[in-house]
mmCIF file of N, CA and C in Angstrom:
data_model
loop_
_atom_site.group_PDB
_atom_site.id
_atom_site.type_symbol
_atom_site.label_atom_id
_atom_site.label_comp_id
_atom_site.label_asym_id
_atom_site.label_seq_id
_atom_site.Cartn_x
_atom_site.Cartn_y
_atom_site.Cartn_z
ATOM 1 N N MET A 1 -9.625 -58.350 41.336
ATOM 2 C CA MET A 1 -10.656 -59.362 41.452
ATOM 3 C C MET A 1 -10.196 -60.650 40.781
ATOM 4 N N VAL A 2 -10.555 -61.754 41.359
ATOM 5 C CA VAL A 2 -10.300 -63.061 40.765
ATOM 6 C C VAL A 2 -11.552 -63.454 39.991
ATOM 7 N N TYR A 3 -11.377 -63.707 38.705
ATOM 8 C CA TYR A 3 -12.505 -64.057 37.855
ATOM 9 C C TYR A 3 -12.670 -65.571 37.811
ATOM 10 N N PRO A 4 -13.921 -66.047 37.951
ATOM 11 C CA PRO A 4 -14.157 -67.496 37.893
ATOM 12 C C PRO A 4 -13.768 -68.067 36.533
ATOM 13 N N ARG A 5 -13.248 -69.267 36.557
ATOM 14 C CA ARG A 5 -12.820 -69.952 35.350
ATOM 15 C C ARG A 5 -13.856 -70.977 34.938
ATOM 16 N N PRO A 6 -13.882 -71.362 33.709
ATOM 17 C CA PRO A 6 -13.052 -70.857 32.622
ATOM 18 C C PRO A 6 -13.491 -69.456 32.187
ATOM 19 N N ILE A 7 -12.510 -68.714 31.719
ATOM 20 C CA ILE A 7 -12.742 -67.367 31.200
ATOM 21 C C ILE A 7 -12.831 -67.486 29.681
ATOM 22 N N VAL A 8 -13.974 -67.073 29.134
ATOM 23 C CA VAL A 8 -14.259 -67.235 27.712
ATOM 24 C C VAL A 8 -14.471 -65.872 27.073
ATOM 25 N N ALA A 9 -13.788 -65.627 25.970
ATOM 26 C CA ALA A 9 -13.998 -64.412 25.184
ATOM 27 C C ALA A 9 -14.957 -64.744 24.043
ATOM 28 N N TYR A 10 -15.936 -63.866 23.830
ATOM 29 C CA TYR A 10 -16.890 -64.057 22.733
ATOM 30 C C TYR A 10 -16.706 -62.904 21.748
ATOM 31 N N LEU A 11 -16.540 -63.231 20.470
ATOM 32 C CA LEU A 11 -16.323 -62.236 19.418
ATOM 33 C C LEU A 11 -17.287 -62.485 18.272
ATOM 34 N N ARG A 12 -17.789 -61.374 17.706
ATOM 35 C CA ARG A 12 -18.734 -61.480 16.595
ATOM 36 C C ARG A 12 -18.687 -60.199 15.780
ATOM 37 N N VAL A 13 -18.832 -60.333 14.472
ATOM 38 C CA VAL A 13 -19.022 -59.175 13.600
ATOM 39 C C VAL A 13 -20.383 -59.291 12.938
ATOM 40 N N SER A 14 -20.925 -58.138 12.555
ATOM 41 C CA SER A 14 -22.269 -58.095 11.978
ATOM 42 C C SER A 14 -22.271 -58.153 10.462
ATOM 43 N N THR A 15 -21.234 -57.624 9.842
ATOM 44 C CA THR A 15 -21.196 -57.550 8.381
ATOM 45 C C THR A 15 -19.832 -57.989 7.870
ATOM 46 N N GLY A 16 -19.785 -58.276 6.587
ATOM 47 C CA GLY A 16 -18.531 -58.643 5.945
ATOM 48 C C GLY A 16 -17.537 -57.505 5.872
ATOM 49 N N LYS A 17 -17.982 -56.286 6.130
ATOM 50 C CA LYS A 17 -17.097 -55.117 6.098
ATOM 51 C C LYS A 17 -16.349 -54.939 7.415
ATOM 52 N N GLN A 18 -16.757 -55.667 8.437
ATOM 53 C CA GLN A 18 -16.096 -55.592 9.733
ATOM 54 C C GLN A 18 -15.125 -56.752 9.876
ATOM 55 N N ASP A 19 -14.180 -56.594 10.829
ATOM 56 C CA ASP A 19 -13.317 -57.732 11.135
ATOM 57 C C ASP A 19 -13.219 -57.888 12.649
ATOM 58 N N LEU A 20 -12.719 -59.009 13.043
ATOM 59 C CA LEU A 20 -12.640 -59.341 14.465
ATOM 60 C C LEU A 20 -11.400 -58.762 15.137
ATOM 61 N N GLU A 21 -10.491 -58.226 14.338
ATOM 62 C CA GLU A 21 -9.195 -57.800 14.855
ATOM 63 C C GLU A 21 -9.293 -56.765 15.968
ATOM 64 N N SER A 22 -10.160 -55.765 15.818
ATOM 65 C CA SER A 22 -10.247 -54.730 16.863
ATOM 66 C C SER A 22 -10.788 -55.314 18.168
ATOM 67 N N GLN A 23 -11.772 -56.215 18.082
ATOM 68 C CA GLN A 23 -12.276 -56.859 19.287
ATOM 69 C C GLN A 23 -11.186 -57.707 19.937
ATOM 70 N N LEU A 24 -10.482 -58.451 19.124
ATOM 71 C CA LEU A 24 -9.420 -59.308 19.626
ATOM 72 C C LEU A 24 -8.330 -58.483 20.315
ATOM 73 N N MET A 25 -7.935 -57.385 19.708
ATOM 74 C CA MET A 25 -6.915 -56.521 20.297
ATOM 75 C C MET A 25 -7.397 -55.926 21.622
ATOM 76 N N THR A 26 -8.667 -55.517 21.675
ATOM 77 C CA THR A 26 -9.237 -54.952 22.899
ATOM 78 C C THR A 26 -9.225 -55.982 24.021
ATOM 79 N N ILE A 27 -9.648 -57.189 23.715
ATOM 80 C CA ILE A 27 -9.698 -58.251 24.728
ATOM 81 C C ILE A 27 -8.293 -58.646 25.175
ATOM 82 N N GLU A 28 -7.372 -58.764 24.233
ATOM 83 C CA GLU A 28 -6.004 -59.126 24.596
ATOM 84 C C GLU A 28 -5.346 -58.049 25.453
ATOM 85 N N ALA A 29 -5.570 -56.781 25.120
ATOM 86 C CA ALA A 29 -5.002 -55.686 25.924
ATOM 87 C C ALA A 29 -5.586 -55.696 27.334
ATOM 88 N N TRP A 30 -6.900 -55.928 27.435
ATOM 89 C CA TRP A 30 -7.541 -55.992 28.748
ATOM 90 C C TRP A 30 -6.964 -57.143 29.568
ATOM 91 N N SER A 31 -6.877 -58.326 28.962
ATOM 92 C CA SER A 31 -6.395 -59.495 29.711
ATOM 93 C C SER A 31 -4.937 -59.304 30.144
ATOM 94 N N LYS A 32 -4.154 -58.677 29.299
ATOM 95 C CA LYS A 32 -2.750 -58.420 29.647
ATOM 96 C C LYS A 32 -2.671 -57.421 30.796
ATOM 97 N N SER A 33 -3.491 -56.376 30.753
ATOM 98 C CA SER A 33 -3.452 -55.354 31.806
ATOM 99 C C SER A 33 -3.904 -55.909 33.156
ATOM 100 N N LYS A 34 -4.735 -56.935 33.145
ATOM 101 C CA LYS A 34 -5.235 -57.561 34.371
ATOM 102 C C LYS A 34 -4.436 -58.813 34.742
ATOM 103 N N ASP A 35 -3.463 -59.172 33.889
ATOM 104 C CA ASP A 35 -2.680 -60.388 34.073
ATOM 105 C C ASP A 35 -3.592 -61.613 34.172
ATOM 106 N N ILE A 36 -4.513 -61.686 33.211
ATOM 107 C CA ILE A 36 -5.507 -62.758 33.152
ATOM 108 C C ILE A 36 -5.320 -63.519 31.848
ATOM 109 N N VAL A 37 -5.419 -64.826 31.934
ATOM 110 C CA VAL A 37 -5.344 -65.665 30.744
ATOM 111 C C VAL A 37 -6.763 -65.999 30.298
ATOM 112 N N ILE A 38 -7.057 -65.740 29.036
ATOM 113 C CA ILE A 38 -8.337 -66.144 28.445
ATOM 114 C C ILE A 38 -8.213 -67.625 28.109
ATOM 115 N N ASP A 39 -9.110 -68.425 28.675
ATOM 116 C CA ASP A 39 -9.032 -69.862 28.474
ATOM 117 C C ASP A 39 -9.495 -70.297 27.088
ATOM 118 N N GLU A 40 -10.447 -69.552 26.529
ATOM 119 C CA GLU A 40 -11.031 -69.978 25.253
ATOM 120 C C GLU A 40 -11.638 -68.774 24.548
ATOM 121 N N ARG A 41 -11.580 -68.811 23.230
ATOM 122 C CA ARG A 41 -12.273 -67.811 22.410
ATOM 123 C C ARG A 41 -13.409 -68.512 21.683
ATOM 124 N N ILE A 42 -14.581 -67.909 21.752
ATOM 125 C CA ILE A 42 -15.707 -68.393 20.971
ATOM 126 C C ILE A 42 -15.969 -67.317 19.924
ATOM 127 N N VAL A 43 -15.799 -67.686 18.669
ATOM 128 C CA VAL A 43 -15.864 -66.715 17.579
ATOM 129 C C VAL A 43 -16.930 -67.132 16.587
ATOM 130 N N GLU A 44 -17.842 -66.213 16.293
ATOM 131 C CA GLU A 44 -18.785 -66.421 15.190
ATOM 132 C C GLU A 44 -17.995 -66.151 13.917
ATOM 133 N N GLU A 45 -17.679 -67.198 13.185
ATOM 134 C CA GLU A 45 -16.803 -67.089 12.021
ATOM 135 C C GLU A 45 -17.428 -66.300 10.876
ATOM 136 N N GLU A 46 -18.720 -66.472 10.673
ATOM 137 C CA GLU A 46 -19.406 -65.778 9.592
ATOM 138 C C GLU A 46 -20.073 -64.522 10.147
ATOM 139 N N PRO A 47 -20.067 -63.431 9.371
ATOM 140 C CA PRO A 47 -20.783 -62.236 9.839
ATOM 141 C C PRO A 47 -22.267 -62.552 10.040
ATOM 142 N N ILE A 48 -22.774 -62.175 11.199
ATOM 143 C CA ILE A 48 -24.176 -62.420 11.497
ATOM 144 C C ILE A 48 -24.655 -61.356 12.472
ATOM 145 N N SER A 49 -25.801 -60.813 12.197
ATOM 146 C CA SER A 49 -26.334 -59.728 12.996
ATOM 147 C C SER A 49 -26.627 -60.159 14.425
ATOM 148 N N GLY A 50 -26.385 -59.250 15.360
ATOM 149 C CA GLY A 50 -26.734 -59.482 16.753
ATOM 150 C C GLY A 50 -28.227 -59.495 16.974
ATOM 151 N N ALA A 51 -29.002 -59.154 15.942
ATOM 152 C CA ALA A 51 -30.458 -59.221 16.036
ATOM 153 C C ALA A 51 -30.947 -60.646 15.848
ATOM 154 N N GLU A 52 -30.068 -61.496 15.331
ATOM 155 C CA GLU A 52 -30.420 -62.889 15.108
ATOM 156 C C GLU A 52 -30.095 -63.716 16.350
ATOM 157 N N ASP A 53 -31.062 -64.448 16.824
ATOM 158 C CA ASP A 53 -30.823 -65.293 17.999
ATOM 159 C C ASP A 53 -30.150 -66.606 17.638
ATOM 160 N N GLN A 54 -30.341 -67.079 16.435
ATOM 161 C CA GLN A 54 -29.830 -68.392 16.054
ATOM 162 C C GLN A 54 -28.399 -68.305 15.539
ATOM 163 N N ARG A 55 -27.541 -67.711 16.342
ATOM 164 C CA ARG A 55 -26.111 -67.689 16.038
ATOM 165 C C ARG A 55 -25.505 -68.913 16.728
ATOM 166 N N PRO A 56 -24.935 -69.824 15.973
ATOM 167 C CA PRO A 56 -24.497 -71.106 16.544
ATOM 168 C C PRO A 56 -23.565 -70.979 17.742
ATOM 169 N N LYS A 57 -22.563 -70.149 17.642
ATOM 170 C CA LYS A 57 -21.590 -70.038 18.729
ATOM 171 C C LYS A 57 -22.197 -69.335 19.940
ATOM 172 N N PHE A 58 -23.083 -68.374 19.713
ATOM 173 C CA PHE A 58 -23.761 -67.713 20.827
ATOM 174 C C PHE A 58 -24.664 -68.706 21.556
ATOM 175 N N GLN A 59 -25.387 -69.512 20.794
ATOM 176 C CA GLN A 59 -26.246 -70.515 21.417
ATOM 177 C C GLN A 59 -25.416 -71.538 22.200
ATOM 178 N N GLU A 60 -24.259 -71.883 21.664
ATOM 179 C CA GLU A 60 -23.344 -72.794 22.372
ATOM 180 C C GLU A 60 -22.897 -72.160 23.697
ATOM 181 N N LEU A 61 -22.527 -70.881 23.654
ATOM 182 C CA LEU A 61 -22.115 -70.168 24.857
ATOM 183 C C LEU A 61 -23.255 -70.121 25.872
ATOM 184 N N TRP A 62 -24.456 -69.816 25.402
ATOM 185 C CA TRP A 62 -25.609 -69.722 26.287
ATOM 186 C C TRP A 62 -25.902 -71.069 26.967
ATOM 187 N N GLU A 63 -25.781 -72.137 26.201
ATOM 188 C CA GLU A 63 -25.994 -73.460 26.780
ATOM 189 C C GLU A 63 -24.941 -73.761 27.843
ATOM 190 N N ARG A 64 -23.723 -73.366 27.597
ATOM 191 C CA ARG A 64 -22.664 -73.560 28.592
ATOM 192 C C ARG A 64 -22.922 -72.736 29.850
ATOM 193 N N VAL A 65 -23.512 -71.548 29.691
ATOM 194 C CA VAL A 65 -23.900 -70.740 30.852
ATOM 195 C C VAL A 65 -24.931 -71.511 31.672
ATOM 196 N N ARG A 66 -25.942 -72.030 31.008
ATOM 197 C CA ARG A 66 -27.001 -72.775 31.702
ATOM 198 C C ARG A 66 -26.467 -74.024 32.405
ATOM 199 N N GLN A 67 -25.461 -74.629 31.825
ATOM 200 C CA GLN A 67 -24.868 -75.841 32.399
ATOM 201 C C GLN A 67 -23.760 -75.525 33.410
ATOM 202 N N LYS A 68 -23.543 -74.243 33.646
ATOM 203 C CA LYS A 68 -22.504 -73.788 34.588
ATOM 204 C C LYS A 68 -21.116 -74.274 34.175
ATOM 205 N N LYS A 69 -20.856 -74.219 32.860
ATOM 206 C CA LYS A 69 -19.568 -74.653 32.328
ATOM 207 C C LYS A 69 -18.704 -73.482 31.876
ATOM 208 N N VAL A 70 -19.074 -72.291 32.308
ATOM 209 C CA VAL A 70 -18.275 -71.097 32.048
ATOM 210 C C VAL A 70 -18.344 -70.245 33.311
ATOM 211 N N GLY A 71 -17.219 -69.616 33.655
ATOM 212 C CA GLY A 71 -17.193 -68.794 34.862
ATOM 213 C C GLY A 71 -17.257 -67.317 34.566
ATOM 214 N N THR A 72 -16.586 -66.898 33.487
ATOM 215 C CA THR A 72 -16.518 -65.485 33.125
ATOM 216 C C THR A 72 -16.607 -65.374 31.610
ATOM 217 N N ILE A 73 -17.379 -64.392 31.154
ATOM 218 C CA ILE A 73 -17.473 -64.094 29.722
ATOM 219 C C ILE A 73 -16.924 -62.694 29.511
ATOM 220 N N VAL A 74 -16.022 -62.562 28.545
ATOM 221 C CA VAL A 74 -15.421 -61.270 28.226
ATOM 222 C C VAL A 74 -15.806 -60.899 26.801
ATOM 223 N N VAL A 75 -16.326 -59.684 26.635
ATOM 224 C CA VAL A 75 -16.639 -59.152 25.310
ATOM 225 C C VAL A 75 -16.046 -57.757 25.202
ATOM 226 N N ALA A 76 -15.752 -57.350 23.980
ATOM 227 C CA ALA A 76 -15.243 -55.997 23.773
ATOM 228 C C ALA A 76 -16.306 -54.967 24.136
ATOM 229 N N GLU A 77 -17.543 -55.257 23.785
ATOM 230 C CA GLU A 77 -18.672 -54.427 24.186
ATOM 231 C C GLU A 77 -19.916 -55.295 24.256
ATOM 232 N N LEU A 78 -20.853 -54.865 25.063
ATOM 233 C CA LEU A 78 -22.040 -55.667 25.346
ATOM 234 C C LEU A 78 -22.850 -55.995 24.095
ATOM 235 N N SER A 79 -22.845 -55.119 23.122
ATOM 236 C CA SER A 79 -23.629 -55.344 21.904
ATOM 237 C C SER A 79 -23.160 -56.560 21.119
ATOM 238 N N ARG A 80 -21.948 -57.047 21.383
ATOM 239 C CA ARG A 80 -21.474 -58.248 20.698
ATOM 240 C C ARG A 80 -22.313 -59.452 21.099
ATOM 241 N N LEU A 81 -22.875 -59.434 22.319
ATOM 242 C CA LEU A 81 -23.699 -60.552 22.765
ATOM 243 C C LEU A 81 -25.038 -60.569 22.049
ATOM 244 N N SER A 82 -25.705 -59.425 22.000
ATOM 245 C CA SER A 82 -26.987 -59.364 21.302
ATOM 246 C C SER A 82 -27.432 -57.922 21.140
ATOM 247 N N ARG A 83 -28.211 -57.697 20.091
ATOM 248 C CA ARG A 83 -28.849 -56.401 19.880
ATOM 249 C C ARG A 83 -30.365 -56.518 19.978
ATOM 250 N N ARG A 84 -30.826 -57.673 20.413
ATOM 251 C CA ARG A 84 -32.259 -57.866 20.673
ATOM 252 C C ARG A 84 -32.495 -57.750 22.167
ATOM 253 N N MET A 85 -33.421 -56.881 22.538
ATOM 254 C CA MET A 85 -33.672 -56.603 23.935
ATOM 255 C C MET A 85 -33.959 -57.867 24.735
ATOM 256 N N ARG A 86 -34.918 -58.642 24.299
ATOM 257 C CA ARG A 86 -35.321 -59.831 25.050
ATOM 258 C C ARG A 86 -34.162 -60.815 25.185
ATOM 259 N N THR A 87 -33.423 -61.017 24.115
ATOM 260 C CA THR A 87 -32.301 -61.953 24.148
ATOM 261 C C THR A 87 -31.243 -61.499 25.140
ATOM 262 N N LEU A 88 -30.867 -60.230 25.066
ATOM 263 C CA LEU A 88 -29.829 -59.720 25.955
ATOM 264 C C LEU A 88 -30.263 -59.790 27.415
ATOM 265 N N VAL A 89 -31.491 -59.410 27.696
ATOM 266 C CA VAL A 89 -32.007 -59.469 29.058
ATOM 267 C C VAL A 89 -31.984 -60.915 29.564
ATOM 268 N N ASN A 90 -32.514 -61.842 28.783
ATOM 269 C CA ASN A 90 -32.559 -63.246 29.206
ATOM 270 C C ASN A 90 -31.160 -63.830 29.385
ATOM 271 N N PHE A 91 -30.268 -63.499 28.469
ATOM 272 C CA PHE A 91 -28.907 -64.016 28.561
ATOM 273 C C PHE A 91 -28.222 -63.502 29.824
ATOM 274 N N LEU A 92 -28.308 -62.198 30.070
ATOM 275 C CA LEU A 92 -27.649 -61.631 31.243
ATOM 276 C C LEU A 92 -28.232 -62.170 32.540
ATOM 277 N N TYR A 93 -29.544 -62.354 32.581
ATOM 278 C CA TYR A 93 -30.140 -62.936 33.780
ATOM 279 C C TYR A 93 -29.722 -64.396 33.961
ATOM 280 N N ASP A 94 -29.611 -65.143 32.880
ATOM 281 C CA ASP A 94 -29.117 -66.513 32.991
ATOM 282 C C ASP A 94 -27.681 -66.516 33.516
ATOM 283 N N CYS A 95 -26.878 -65.567 33.050
ATOM 284 C CA CYS A 95 -25.504 -65.463 33.556
ATOM 285 C C CYS A 95 -25.520 -65.188 35.055
ATOM 286 N N PHE A 96 -26.314 -64.219 35.466
ATOM 287 C CA PHE A 96 -26.383 -63.895 36.886
ATOM 288 C C PHE A 96 -26.876 -65.086 37.701
ATOM 289 N N ASP A 97 -27.929 -65.723 37.235
ATOM 290 C CA ASP A 97 -28.494 -66.858 37.967
ATOM 291 C C ASP A 97 -27.517 -68.032 38.107
ATOM 292 N N ASN A 98 -26.574 -68.125 37.175
ATOM 293 C CA ASN A 98 -25.616 -69.222 37.186
ATOM 294 C C ASN A 98 -24.215 -68.774 37.615
ATOM 295 N N ASN A 99 -24.164 -67.593 38.257
ATOM 296 C CA ASN A 99 -22.908 -67.059 38.811
ATOM 297 C C ASN A 99 -21.819 -66.854 37.763
ATOM 298 N N VAL A 100 -22.211 -66.474 36.558
ATOM 299 C CA VAL A 100 -21.258 -66.181 35.498
ATOM 300 C C VAL A 100 -21.023 -64.672 35.481
ATOM 301 N N VAL A 101 -19.767 -64.277 35.569
ATOM 302 C CA VAL A 101 -19.397 -62.868 35.523
ATOM 303 C C VAL A 101 -19.324 -62.450 34.057
ATOM 304 N N VAL A 102 -19.947 -61.312 33.725
ATOM 305 C CA VAL A 102 -19.887 -60.772 32.367
ATOM 306 C C VAL A 102 -19.048 -59.502 32.404
ATOM 307 N N ILE A 103 -17.987 -59.501 31.610
ATOM 308 C CA ILE A 103 -17.093 -58.356 31.517
ATOM 309 C C ILE A 103 -17.270 -57.737 30.134
ATOM 310 N N SER A 104 -17.701 -56.496 30.108
ATOM 311 C CA SER A 104 -17.733 -55.734 28.866
ATOM 312 C C SER A 104 -16.655 -54.668 28.987
ATOM 313 N N ILE A 105 -15.627 -54.782 28.197
ATOM 314 C CA ILE A 105 -14.484 -53.881 28.325
ATOM 315 C C ILE A 105 -14.888 -52.436 28.041
ATOM 316 N N ARG A 106 -15.673 -52.218 27.023
ATOM 317 C CA ARG A 106 -16.115 -50.858 26.686
ATOM 318 C C ARG A 106 -16.946 -50.258 27.818
ATOM 319 N N GLU A 107 -17.822 -51.054 28.398
ATOM 320 C CA GLU A 107 -18.652 -50.608 29.509
ATOM 321 C C GLU A 107 -18.048 -51.162 30.804
ATOM 322 N N GLY A 108 -16.874 -50.669 31.169
ATOM 323 C CA GLY A 108 -16.117 -51.214 32.282
ATOM 324 C C GLY A 108 -16.837 -51.195 33.617
ATOM 325 N N TRP A 109 -17.711 -50.274 33.827
ATOM 326 C CA TRP A 109 -18.448 -50.158 35.086
ATOM 327 C C TRP A 109 -19.567 -51.195 35.194
ATOM 328 N N LEU A 110 -19.859 -51.873 34.103
ATOM 329 C CA LEU A 110 -20.986 -52.799 34.059
ATOM 330 C C LEU A 110 -20.858 -53.948 35.062
ATOM 331 N N GLU A 111 -19.647 -54.448 35.226
ATOM 332 C CA GLU A 111 -19.435 -55.589 36.114
ATOM 333 C C GLU A 111 -19.984 -55.303 37.514
ATOM 334 N N GLU A 112 -19.647 -54.159 38.067
ATOM 335 C CA GLU A 112 -20.128 -53.798 39.401
ATOM 336 C C GLU A 112 -21.640 -53.575 39.400
ATOM 337 N N ALA A 113 -22.156 -52.938 38.373
ATOM 338 C CA ALA A 113 -23.595 -52.655 38.300
ATOM 339 C C ALA A 113 -24.410 -53.944 38.237
ATOM 340 N N LEU A 114 -23.898 -54.970 37.570
ATOM 341 C CA LEU A 114 -24.626 -56.241 37.468
ATOM 342 C C LEU A 114 -24.613 -57.020 38.778
ATOM 343 N N ARG A 115 -23.612 -56.777 39.609
ATOM 344 C CA ARG A 115 -23.565 -57.468 40.909
ATOM 345 C C ARG A 115 -24.528 -56.855 41.924
ATOM 346 N N ASN A 116 -24.932 -55.617 41.694
ATOM 347 C CA ASN A 116 -25.802 -54.909 42.638
ATOM 348 C C ASN A 116 -27.263 -55.198 42.302
ATOM 349 N N GLU A 117 -27.992 -55.791 43.232
ATOM 350 C CA GLU A 117 -29.371 -56.204 42.955
ATOM 351 C C GLU A 117 -30.312 -55.028 42.697
ATOM 352 N N ILE A 118 -29.945 -53.835 43.112
ATOM 353 C CA ILE A 118 -30.783 -52.653 42.860
ATOM 354 C C ILE A 118 -30.547 -52.124 41.446
ATOM 355 N N THR A 119 -29.278 -52.025 41.045
ATOM 356 C CA THR A 119 -28.976 -51.450 39.730
ATOM 357 C C THR A 119 -29.089 -52.451 38.589
ATOM 358 N N ARG A 120 -28.968 -53.754 38.878
ATOM 359 C CA ARG A 120 -28.956 -54.777 37.829
ATOM 360 C C ARG A 120 -30.130 -54.666 36.849
ATOM 361 N N PRO A 121 -31.397 -54.658 37.312
ATOM 362 C CA PRO A 121 -32.497 -54.606 36.334
ATOM 363 C C PRO A 121 -32.529 -53.304 35.537
ATOM 364 N N ILE A 122 -32.106 -52.224 36.152
ATOM 365 C CA ILE A 122 -32.074 -50.936 35.445
ATOM 366 C C ILE A 122 -31.044 -50.972 34.330
ATOM 367 N N VAL A 123 -29.852 -51.436 34.667
ATOM 368 C CA VAL A 123 -28.754 -51.468 33.697
ATOM 369 C C VAL A 123 -29.059 -52.430 32.553
ATOM 370 N N ILE A 124 -29.544 -53.608 32.877
ATOM 371 C CA ILE A 124 -29.835 -54.588 31.834
ATOM 372 C C ILE A 124 -30.896 -54.053 30.878
ATOM 373 N N SER A 125 -31.964 -53.493 31.412
ATOM 374 C CA SER A 125 -33.023 -52.993 30.526
ATOM 375 C C SER A 125 -32.557 -51.783 29.727
ATOM 376 N N MET A 126 -31.731 -50.929 30.323
ATOM 377 C CA MET A 126 -31.227 -49.751 29.617
ATOM 378 C C MET A 126 -30.384 -50.165 28.408
ATOM 379 N N PHE A 127 -29.413 -51.049 28.637
ATOM 380 C CA PHE A 127 -28.562 -51.473 27.528
ATOM 381 C C PHE A 127 -29.345 -52.240 26.476
ATOM 382 N N ALA A 128 -30.207 -53.110 26.892
ATOM 383 C CA ALA A 128 -30.999 -53.882 25.940
ATOM 384 C C ALA A 128 -31.810 -52.960 25.049
ATOM 385 N N THR A 129 -32.427 -51.954 25.633
ATOM 386 C CA THR A 129 -33.224 -50.993 24.863
ATOM 387 C C THR A 129 -32.347 -50.201 23.903
ATOM 388 N N LEU A 130 -31.222 -49.710 24.386
ATOM 389 C CA LEU A 130 -30.333 -48.915 23.528
ATOM 390 C C LEU A 130 -29.798 -49.715 22.344
ATOM 391 N N TYR A 131 -29.390 -50.947 22.578
ATOM 392 C CA TYR A 131 -28.849 -51.746 21.480
ATOM 393 C C TYR A 131 -29.927 -52.114 20.463
ATOM 394 N N GLU A 132 -31.111 -52.372 20.933
ATOM 395 C CA GLU A 132 -32.190 -52.673 19.985
ATOM 396 C C GLU A 132 -32.532 -51.436 19.149
ATOM 397 N N LEU A 133 -32.575 -50.275 19.778
ATOM 398 C CA LEU A 133 -32.840 -49.034 19.037
ATOM 399 C C LEU A 133 -31.714 -48.734 18.050
ATOM 400 N N GLU A 134 -30.488 -48.937 18.459
ATOM 401 C CA GLU A 134 -29.342 -48.704 17.586
ATOM 402 C C GLU A 134 -29.397 -49.610 16.357
ATOM 403 N N ARG A 135 -29.788 -50.865 16.571
ATOM 404 C CA ARG A 135 -29.904 -51.812 15.456
ATOM 405 C C ARG A 135 -30.967 -51.348 14.460
ATOM 406 N N LYS A 136 -32.109 -50.849 14.975
ATOM 407 C CA LYS A 136 -33.204 -50.414 14.099
ATOM 408 C C LYS A 136 -32.857 -49.131 13.385
#
């Protein structure tokens, strides 16, 4: 598949005990295996919970989605985007509405499920619910 450009990787950690290295390695291995160049990395430099909506870099990414200034978003796993149900649902729908492809390497089947209008609402609500429960 040809992924729309620019291709942006988003990385975030929740606590000071975590580091970005494993996410970075996962994304780099994926991009190498697909022979894809990541155009930009958006990294939340300070540890911040995915339950918080006011993450500066996430809000920047979301605004770029709305402005159609990103073609593909790559994350190591979907929970890096958000652990709040409403936020994740709204973000993913904004991505879909603006033709932004979301790649979650851990949930590799997600890309196809989000393109299917029948499975999309089921998958989005399922993941949003699971991540919110996991956070609590």
